[in-house]
PDB file of C-alpha atoms in Angstrom:
ATOM      1  CA  MET A 481       0.000   0.000   0.000  1.00  0.00           C
ATOM      2  CA  ALA A 482       2.993   2.280   0.478  1.00  0.00           C
ATOM      3  CA  LEU A 483       3.570   2.635  -3.259  1.00  0.00           C
ATOM      4  CA  PRO A 484       0.026   3.822  -4.128  1.00  0.00           C
ATOM      5  CA  ASN A 485       0.139   6.233  -1.195  1.00  0.00           C
ATOM      6  CA  ALA A 486       3.484   7.622  -2.371  1.00  0.00           C
ATOM      7  CA  MET A 487       2.152   8.088  -5.906  1.00  0.00           C
ATOM      8  CA  THR A 488      -0.980   9.785  -4.585  1.00  0.00           C
ATOM      9  CA  SER A 489       1.154  12.109  -2.499  1.00  0.00           C
ATOM     10  CA  PHE A 490       3.395  12.872  -5.483  1.00  0.00           C
ATOM     11  CA  PHE A 491       0.540  13.791  -7.800  1.00  0.00           C
ATOM     12  CA  ALA A 492      -1.209  15.735  -5.053  1.00  0.00           C
ATOM     13  CA  SER A 493       1.836  17.938  -4.515  1.00  0.00           C
ATOM     14  CA  ARG A 494       2.752  18.430  -8.173  1.00  0.00           C
ATOM     15  CA  ARG A 495       1.164  19.312 -11.469  1.00  0.00           C
ATOM     16  CA  PHE A 496       2.204  18.837 -15.060  1.00  0.00           C
ATOM     17  CA  ARG A 497       3.470  22.176 -16.420  1.00  0.00           C
ATOM     18  CA  PRO A 498       5.571  21.722 -19.560  1.00  0.00           C
ATOM     19  CA  GLY A 499       7.579  24.747 -20.652  1.00  0.00           C
ATOM     20  CA  ARG A 500       7.149  26.019 -24.188  1.00  0.00           C
ATOM     21  CA  TRP A 501      10.774  25.896 -25.354  1.00  0.00           C
ATOM     22  CA  PRO A 502      11.692  22.595 -23.671  1.00  0.00           C
ATOM     23  CA  THR A 503       8.552  21.105 -25.235  1.00  0.00           C
ATOM     24  CA  LEU A 504       9.419  22.376 -28.702  1.00  0.00           C
ATOM     25  CA  ALA A 505      12.977  21.103 -28.314  1.00  0.00           C
ATOM     26  CA  ALA A 506      11.711  17.689 -27.176  1.00  0.00           C
ATOM     27  CA  ILE A 507       9.281  17.458 -30.110  1.00  0.00           C
ATOM     28  CA  ALA A 508      12.023  18.346 -32.596  1.00  0.00           C
ATOM     29  CA  PHE A 509      14.412  15.821 -31.056  1.00  0.00           C
ATOM     30  CA  VAL A 510      11.823  13.030 -31.056  1.00  0.00           C
ATOM     31  CA  ILE A 511      10.857  13.732 -34.686  1.00  0.00           C
ATOM     32  CA  LEU A 512      14.525  13.703 -35.738  1.00  0.00           C
ATOM     33  CA  THR A 513      15.460  10.493 -33.921  1.00  0.00           C
ATOM     34  CA  VAL A 514      12.323   8.653 -35.073  1.00  0.00           C
ATOM     35  CA  ALA A 515      13.056   9.710 -38.666  1.00  0.00           C
ATOM     36  CA  LEU A 516      16.627   8.435 -38.356  1.00  0.00           C
ATOM     37  CA  GLY A 517      15.346   5.178 -36.877  1.00  0.00           C
ATOM     38  CA  ASN A 518      12.885   4.788 -39.749  1.00  0.00           C
ATOM     39  CA  TRP A 519      15.666   5.377 -42.278  1.00  0.00           C
ATOM     40  CA  GLN A 520      17.805   2.663 -40.698  1.00  0.00           C
ATOM     41  CA  ARG A 521      14.789   0.329 -40.700  1.00  0.00           C
ATOM     42  CA  HIS A 522      14.287   0.915 -44.433  1.00  0.00           C
ATOM     43  CA  ARG A 523      17.995   0.323 -45.104  1.00  0.00           C
ATOM     44  CA  ALA A 524      17.844  -2.966 -43.189  1.00  0.00           C
ATOM     45  CA  ALA A 525      14.815  -4.034 -45.233  1.00  0.00           C
ATOM     46  CA  GLU A 526      16.596  -3.109 -48.477  1.00  0.00           C
ATOM     47  CA  LYS A 527      19.669  -5.140 -47.513  1.00  0.00           C
ATOM     48  CA  ASN A 528      17.564  -8.138 -46.538  1.00  0.00           C
ATOM     49  CA  ALA A 529      15.811  -7.967 -49.905  1.00  0.00           C
ATOM     50  CA  LEU A 530      19.178  -7.625 -51.662  1.00  0.00           C
ATOM     51  CA  ALA A 531      20.530 -10.641 -49.784  1.00  0.00           C
ATOM     52  CA  ALA A 532      17.560 -12.727 -50.896  1.00  0.00           C
ATOM     53  CA  GLU A 533      18.016 -11.532 -54.494  1.00  0.00           C
ATOM     54  CA  PHE A 534      21.744 -12.333 -54.428  1.00  0.00           C
ATOM     55  CA  ALA A 535      21.201 -15.819 -52.989  1.00  0.00           C
ATOM     56  CA  ALA A 536      18.493 -16.624 -55.530  1.00  0.00           C
ATOM     57  CA  ALA A 537      20.490 -15.342 -58.507  1.00  0.00           C
ATOM     58  CA  ALA A 538      23.846 -16.860 -57.582  1.00  0.00           C
ATOM     59  CA  GLY A 539      22.527 -20.402 -57.864  1.00  0.00           C
ATOM     60  CA  GLN A 540      21.018 -19.953 -61.310  1.00  0.00           C
ATOM     61  CA  PRO A 541      22.643 -21.298 -64.492  1.00  0.00           C
ATOM     62  CA  PRO A 542      24.403 -18.747 -66.730  1.00  0.00           C
ATOM     63  CA  VAL A 543      22.185 -16.680 -69.012  1.00  0.00           C
ATOM     64  CA  ASP A 544      23.225 -15.857 -72.563  1.00  0.00           C
ATOM     65  CA  LEU A 545      23.185 -12.059 -72.494  1.00  0.00           C
ATOM     66  CA  THR A 546      23.678 -11.980 -76.255  1.00  0.00           C
ATOM     67  CA  THR A 547      20.038 -13.037 -76.672  1.00  0.00           C
ATOM     68  CA  ARG A 548      18.631 -11.453 -73.490  1.00  0.00           C
ATOM     69  CA  ASP A 549      19.864  -7.869 -73.771  1.00  0.00           C
ATOM     70  CA  GLU A 550      16.345  -6.415 -73.594  1.00  0.00           C
ATOM     71  CA  ASP A 551      15.953  -7.326 -69.901  1.00  0.00           C
ATOM     72  CA  ALA A 552      19.581  -7.066 -68.788  1.00  0.00           C
ATOM     73  CA  ALA A 553      18.816  -4.906 -65.730  1.00  0.00           C
ATOM     74  CA  ARG A 554      16.596  -7.679 -64.333  1.00  0.00           C
ATOM     75  CA  LEU A 555      19.510 -10.120 -64.398  1.00  0.00           C
ATOM     76  CA  ARG A 556      21.374  -8.512 -61.505  1.00  0.00           C
ATOM     77  CA  PHE A 557      23.761 -10.954 -59.773  1.00  0.00           C
ATOM     78  CA  ARG A 558      22.995 -13.663 -62.355  1.00  0.00           C
ATOM     79  CA  PRO A 559      25.879 -15.579 -63.932  1.00  0.00           C
ATOM     80  CA  VAL A 560      25.971 -14.675 -67.628  1.00  0.00           C
ATOM     81  CA  ARG A 561      27.895 -15.244 -70.809  1.00  0.00           C
ATOM     82  CA  ALA A 562      28.174 -12.744 -73.623  1.00  0.00           C
ATOM     83  CA  SER A 563      29.761 -13.152 -77.040  1.00  0.00           C
ATOM     84  CA  GLY A 564      31.066 -10.406 -79.274  1.00  0.00           C
ATOM     85  CA  GLU A 565      34.065  -8.177 -79.964  1.00  0.00           C
ATOM     86  CA  TYR A 566      35.751  -5.707 -77.639  1.00  0.00           C
ATOM     87  CA  ASP A 567      35.946  -2.037 -78.588  1.00  0.00           C
ATOM     88  CA  ALA A 568      39.544  -1.457 -77.486  1.00  0.00           C
ATOM     89  CA  ALA A 569      39.468   2.219 -78.485  1.00  0.00           C
ATOM     90  CA  HIS A 570      36.955   2.977 -75.732  1.00  0.00           C
ATOM     91  CA  GLN A 571      38.516   0.968 -72.914  1.00  0.00           C
ATOM     92  CA  LEU A 572      38.364   2.867 -69.608  1.00  0.00           C
ATOM     93  CA  PHE A 573      40.196   2.873 -66.293  1.00  0.00           C
ATOM     94  CA  ILE A 574      38.127   3.463 -63.147  1.00  0.00           C
ATOM     95  CA  ASP A 575      40.315   5.290 -60.644  1.00  0.00           C
ATOM     96  CA  ASN A 576      40.778   4.885 -56.879  1.00  0.00           C
ATOM     97  CA  LYS A 577      40.221   1.139 -56.666  1.00  0.00           C
ATOM     98  CA  VAL A 578      42.110  -0.504 -53.808  1.00  0.00           C
ATOM     99  CA  HIS A 579      42.952  -4.208 -53.622  1.00  0.00           C
ATOM    100  CA  ALA A 580      44.928  -5.762 -50.746  1.00  0.00           C
ATOM    101  CA  GLY A 581      45.890  -2.260 -49.614  1.00  0.00           C
ATOM    102  CA  ARG A 582      47.320  -1.231 -52.990  1.00  0.00           C
ATOM    103  CA  PRO A 583      45.864   1.553 -55.164  1.00  0.00           C
ATOM    104  CA  GLY A 584      44.934   0.730 -58.712  1.00  0.00           C
ATOM    105  CA  PHE A 585      42.289   0.746 -61.422  1.00  0.00           C
ATOM    106  CA  HIS A 586      39.405  -1.338 -62.657  1.00  0.00           C
ATOM    107  CA  VAL A 587      39.810  -1.960 -66.378  1.00  0.00           C
ATOM    108  CA  VAL A 588      36.459  -1.633 -68.168  1.00  0.00           C
ATOM    109  CA  ALA A 589      35.961  -2.290 -71.876  1.00  0.00           C
ATOM    110  CA  PRO A 590      32.810  -2.169 -74.043  1.00  0.00           C
ATOM    111  CA  LEU A 591      31.891  -5.464 -75.684  1.00  0.00           C
ATOM    112  CA  ARG A 592      29.801  -5.261 -78.844  1.00  0.00           C
ATOM    113  CA  LEU A 593      27.314  -8.097 -78.623  1.00  0.00           C
ATOM    114  CA  ALA A 594      27.302 -10.546 -81.511  1.00  0.00           C
ATOM    115  CA  ALA A 595      24.719  -9.809 -84.220  1.00  0.00           C
ATOM    116  CA  SER A 596      23.742  -6.593 -82.431  1.00  0.00           C
ATOM    117  CA  SER A 597      24.537  -2.898 -82.385  1.00  0.00           C
ATOM    118  CA  ARG A 598      24.405  -2.804 -78.589  1.00  0.00           C
ATOM    119  CA  TYR A 599      27.316  -2.932 -76.177  1.00  0.00           C
ATOM    120  CA  VAL A 600      27.803  -4.074 -72.607  1.00  0.00           C
ATOM    121  CA  LEU A 601      30.573  -2.850 -70.319  1.00  0.00           C
ATOM    122  CA  VAL A 602      32.851  -5.613 -69.057  1.00  0.00           C
ATOM    123  CA  ASP A 603      34.827  -4.986 -65.873  1.00  0.00           C
ATOM    124  CA  ARG A 604      37.861  -7.040 -66.833  1.00  0.00           C
ATOM    125  CA  GLY A 605      39.407  -6.795 -63.373  1.00  0.00           C
ATOM    126  CA  TRP A 606      41.816  -4.823 -61.195  1.00  0.00           C
ATOM    127  CA  ILE A 607      45.398  -3.810 -61.903  1.00  0.00           C
ATOM    128  CA  ALA A 608      47.864  -1.967 -59.696  1.00  0.00           C
ATOM    129  CA  GLN A 609      48.723   1.668 -60.250  1.00  0.00           C
ATOM    130  CA  GLY A 610      52.210   2.443 -61.530  1.00  0.00           C
ATOM    131  CA  ALA A 611      54.779   4.833 -60.096  1.00  0.00           C
ATOM    132  CA  ARG A 612      52.736   7.722 -61.449  1.00  0.00           C
ATOM    133  CA  ARG A 613      48.959   7.771 -61.480  1.00  0.00           C
ATOM    134  CA  SER A 614      48.922   9.270 -64.972  1.00  0.00           C
ATOM    135  CA  ASP A 615      50.843   6.305 -66.417  1.00  0.00           C
ATOM    136  CA  LEU A 616      47.999   3.983 -67.308  1.00  0.00           C
ATOM    137  CA  PRO A 617      48.846   0.284 -67.659  1.00  0.00           C
ATOM    138  CA  VAL A 618      48.857  -1.383 -71.063  1.00  0.00           C
ATOM    139  CA  VAL A 619      46.273  -4.169 -70.863  1.00  0.00           C
ATOM    140  CA  PRO A 620      44.491  -4.349 -74.226  1.00  0.00           C
ATOM    141  CA  PRO A 621      41.419  -6.572 -74.448  1.00  0.00           C
ATOM    142  CA  PRO A 622      41.570  -9.714 -76.586  1.00  0.00           C
ATOM    143  CA  GLU A 623      40.999  -9.226 -80.300  1.00  0.00           C
ATOM    144  CA  GLY A 624      38.367 -10.900 -82.414  1.00  0.00           C
ATOM    145  CA  ASN A 625      35.297 -12.787 -81.269  1.00  0.00           C
ATOM    146  CA  VAL A 626      35.329 -13.657 -77.574  1.00  0.00           C
ATOM    147  CA  THR A 627      32.938 -15.128 -75.042  1.00  0.00           C
ATOM    148  CA  VAL A 628      32.920 -13.447 -71.638  1.00  0.00           C
ATOM    149  CA  ILE A 629      31.668 -15.266 -68.558  1.00  0.00           C
ATOM    150  CA  GLY A 630      30.892 -13.355 -65.379  1.00  0.00           C
ATOM    151  CA  ARG A 631      28.255 -11.872 -63.115  1.00  0.00           C
ATOM    152  CA  VAL A 632      25.823  -9.073 -63.927  1.00  0.00           C
ATOM    153  CA  ASN A 633      25.863  -6.105 -61.603  1.00  0.00           C
ATOM    154  CA  LEU A 634      24.575  -2.548 -61.507  1.00  0.00           C
ATOM    155  CA  PRO A 635      26.966   0.351 -60.887  1.00  0.00           C
ATOM    156  CA  PRO A 636      26.359   2.401 -57.728  1.00  0.00           C
ATOM    157  CA  GLN A 637      23.744   5.124 -58.055  1.00  0.00           C
ATOM    158  CA  HIS A 638      25.388   7.477 -55.552  1.00  0.00           C
ATOM    159  CA  TYR A 639      29.087   8.208 -55.405  1.00  0.00           C
ATOM    160  CA  LEU A 640      31.608  10.889 -54.583  1.00  0.00           C
ATOM    161  CA  GLU A 641      32.969  12.841 -57.530  1.00  0.00           C
ATOM    162  CA  LEU A 642      35.807  15.293 -57.036  1.00  0.00           C
ATOM    163  CA  ARG A 643      35.624  16.719 -60.534  1.00  0.00           C
ATOM    164  CA  ARG A 644      33.211  16.477 -63.431  1.00  0.00           C
ATOM    165  CA  GLU A 645      34.703  16.753 -66.873  1.00  0.00           C
ATOM    166  CA  SER A 646      32.457  17.047 -69.920  1.00  0.00           C
ATOM    167  CA  THR A 647      34.817  15.043 -72.151  1.00  0.00           C
ATOM    168  CA  PRO A 648      36.981  12.819 -69.942  1.00  0.00           C
ATOM    169  CA  GLY A 649      39.735  10.656 -71.378  1.00  0.00           C
ATOM    170  CA  PRO A 650      40.328   7.008 -70.534  1.00  0.00           C
ATOM    171  CA  LEU A 651      40.644   7.708 -66.781  1.00  0.00           C
ATOM    172  CA  TRP A 652      37.298   7.979 -64.980  1.00  0.00           C
ATOM    173  CA  GLU A 653      36.466   8.513 -61.328  1.00  0.00           C
ATOM    174  CA  ASN A 654      33.279   6.446 -61.415  1.00  0.00           C
ATOM    175  CA  LEU A 655      31.523   3.870 -63.547  1.00  0.00           C
ATOM    176  CA  ASP A 656      28.674   6.071 -64.779  1.00  0.00           C
ATOM    177  CA  ILE A 657      27.070   4.203 -67.676  1.00  0.00           C
ATOM    178  CA  GLU A 658      24.954   7.128 -68.885  1.00  0.00           C
ATOM    179  CA  ARG A 659      27.938   9.480 -69.042  1.00  0.00           C
ATOM    180  CA  ILE A 660      30.126   6.843 -70.669  1.00  0.00           C
ATOM    181  CA  ALA A 661      27.448   6.268 -73.315  1.00  0.00           C
ATOM    182  CA  ALA A 662      27.212  10.011 -73.959  1.00  0.00           C
ATOM    183  CA  ALA A 663      30.998  10.400 -74.183  1.00  0.00           C
ATOM    184  CA  THR A 664      31.563   7.403 -76.470  1.00  0.00           C
ATOM    185  CA  GLY A 665      28.363   7.431 -78.520  1.00  0.00           C
ATOM    186  CA  LEU A 666      27.849   3.723 -77.812  1.00  0.00           C
ATOM    187  CA  ASP A 667      24.459   2.138 -77.162  1.00  0.00           C
ATOM    188  CA  LEU A 668      25.252   0.606 -73.761  1.00  0.00           C
ATOM    189  CA  LEU A 669      23.181  -1.812 -71.720  1.00  0.00           C
ATOM    190  CA  PRO A 670      22.447  -0.469 -68.205  1.00  0.00           C
ATOM    191  CA  VAL A 671      24.590  -3.142 -66.531  1.00  0.00           C
ATOM    192  CA  VAL A 672      28.198  -4.209 -66.176  1.00  0.00           C
ATOM    193  CA  ILE A 673      29.603  -7.731 -66.380  1.00  0.00           C
ATOM    194  CA  GLU A 674      32.150  -8.534 -63.671  1.00  0.00           C
ATOM    195  CA  GLN A 675      34.325 -10.965 -65.604  1.00  0.00           C
ATOM    196  CA  ALA A 676      35.187 -14.274 -63.955  1.00  0.00           C
ATOM    197  CA  ASP A 677      38.311 -16.398 -64.132  1.00  0.00           C
ATOM    198  CA  PRO A 678      39.729 -18.254 -65.943  1.00  0.00           C
ATOM    199  CA  VAL A 679      40.392 -15.937 -68.875  1.00  0.00           C
ATOM    200  CA  GLU A 680      42.082 -17.003 -72.087  1.00  0.00           C
ATOM    201  CA  PRO A 681      44.586 -15.759 -72.957  1.00  0.00           C
ATOM    202  CA  ALA A 682      45.714 -15.105 -69.373  1.00  0.00           C
ATOM    203  CA  ASP A 683      46.323 -11.488 -68.375  1.00  0.00           C
ATOM    204  CA  ARG A 684      47.607  -9.600 -65.330  1.00  0.00           C
ATOM    205  CA  LEU A 685      44.198  -8.559 -64.021  1.00  0.00           C
ATOM    206  CA  VAL A 686      42.879  -9.554 -60.601  1.00  0.00           C
ATOM    207  CA  ARG A 687      39.256 -10.698 -60.515  1.00  0.00           C
ATOM    208  CA  ASP A 688      38.266 -10.816 -56.868  1.00  0.00           C
ATOM    209  CA  TRP A 689      34.680  -9.624 -56.789  1.00  0.00           C
ATOM    210  CA  PRO A 690      33.314  -9.053 -53.268  1.00  0.00           C
ATOM    211  CA  ALA A 691      29.752  -9.939 -52.425  1.00  0.00           C
ATOM    212  CA  PRO A 692      27.490  -6.904 -51.993  1.00  0.00           C
ATOM    213  CA  ASP A 693      27.162  -5.413 -48.511  1.00  0.00           C
ATOM    214  CA  LEU A 694      24.292  -7.509 -47.195  1.00  0.00           C
ATOM    215  CA  GLY A 695      24.782  -7.032 -43.443  1.00  0.00           C
ATOM    216  CA  ALA A 696      21.571  -5.555 -42.038  1.00  0.00           C
ATOM    217  CA  ALA A 697      22.531  -6.183 -38.387  1.00  0.00           C
ATOM    218  CA  GLN A 698      24.320  -2.847 -38.070  1.00  0.00           C
ATOM    219  CA  ASN A 699      21.314  -0.990 -39.466  1.00  0.00           C
ATOM    220  CA  VAL A 700      19.026  -2.772 -36.990  1.00  0.00           C
ATOM    221  CA  SER A 701      21.396  -1.798 -34.166  1.00  0.00           C
ATOM    222  CA  TYR A 702      21.324   1.855 -35.236  1.00  0.00           C
ATOM    223  CA  MET A 703      17.537   1.695 -35.600  1.00  0.00           C
ATOM    224  CA  VAL A 704      17.146   0.503 -31.988  1.00  0.00           C
ATOM    225  CA  GLN A 705      19.582   3.187 -30.853  1.00  0.00           C
ATOM    226  CA  TRP A 706      17.649   6.032 -32.493  1.00  0.00           C
ATOM    227  CA  TYR A 707      14.287   4.770 -31.262  1.00  0.00           C
ATOM    228  CA  SER A 708      15.769   4.465 -27.748  1.00  0.00           C
ATOM    229  CA  PHE A 709      16.922   8.078 -27.884  1.00  0.00           C
ATOM    230  CA  ALA A 710      13.400   9.143 -28.867  1.00  0.00           C
ATOM    231  CA  ALA A 711      11.850   7.152 -26.004  1.00  0.00           C
ATOM    232  CA  LEU A 712      14.397   8.509 -23.506  1.00  0.00           C
ATOM    233  CA  ALA A 713      13.721  12.086 -24.589  1.00  0.00           C
ATOM    234  CA  LEU A 714       9.980  11.553 -24.122  1.00  0.00           C
ATOM    235  CA  VAL A 715      10.459  10.038 -20.651  1.00  0.00           C
ATOM    236  CA  LEU A 716      12.748  12.873 -19.565  1.00  0.00           C
ATOM    237  CA  TRP A 717      10.316  15.467 -20.890  1.00  0.00           C
ATOM    238  CA  LEU A 718       7.479  13.903 -18.892  1.00  0.00           C
ATOM    239  CA  ALA A 719       9.560  13.506 -15.725  1.00  0.00           C
ATOM    240  CA  LEU A 720      11.053  16.992 -15.718  1.00  0.00           C
ATOM    241  CA  ASN A 721       7.771  18.804 -16.282  1.00  0.00           C
ATOM    242  CA  TRP A 722       5.999  17.636 -13.117  1.00  0.00           C
ATOM    243  CA  ARG A 723       6.518  20.727 -10.959  1.00  0.00           C
ATOM    244  CA  PRO A 724       5.580  21.499  -7.336  1.00  0.00           C
ATOM    245  CA  ARG A 725       2.196  23.176  -7.145  1.00  0.00           C
ATOM    246  CA  ASP A 726       3.579  26.201  -5.327  1.00  0.00           C
ATOM    247  CA  ALA A 727       6.369  26.745  -7.913  1.00  0.00           C
TER     248      ALA A 727
END
């Protein structure tokens, strides 16, 4: 009975009088932290969906992209093969790619699909940077008809760009398919093939493709953290605004 009596005494001697500015500050803080929690929840859901997509696609047999170019974007993560000829004149080097702690480039070349006027970008692999960044390595693509085997992927939609040149040369900061198509005049599919080993004839390129970032646990942890901050702010606002009746 002591607890109910203590609560009755507390409420009898105090009244709820929230201040205007503390209330506005609490509302703003709760809205912000709930929004951040919701964003982390959406990111976790996206990663879970991506993980399911990756697992389902990885176990599928290779698709012949030469005959399925109309729905290439829907083949993300699928093993594929594509036949055609490389356009060596438009081979690109994607800058700032690190492998095993060493700076280097991804070597990307357009492949003209057999019996088609369309091209697909093939990420042929990674190569180390030379003594000077401006000295690009000499790694020409194979000549003649080739068949490329690899995995379909989509380039990132958001990236950091330090400079934006209207007519860049062979060195690019990012794999931006739309800009590459505009600069080269090629009709490019909206995907890139990450080429798999073995490659004939052998070259010096490293093909170590990481799985996409599928870990949603960190996002869930951040989500709980932000929601906890919102709940704590609400509890503190309620507790601190019960004032003595004679105050």
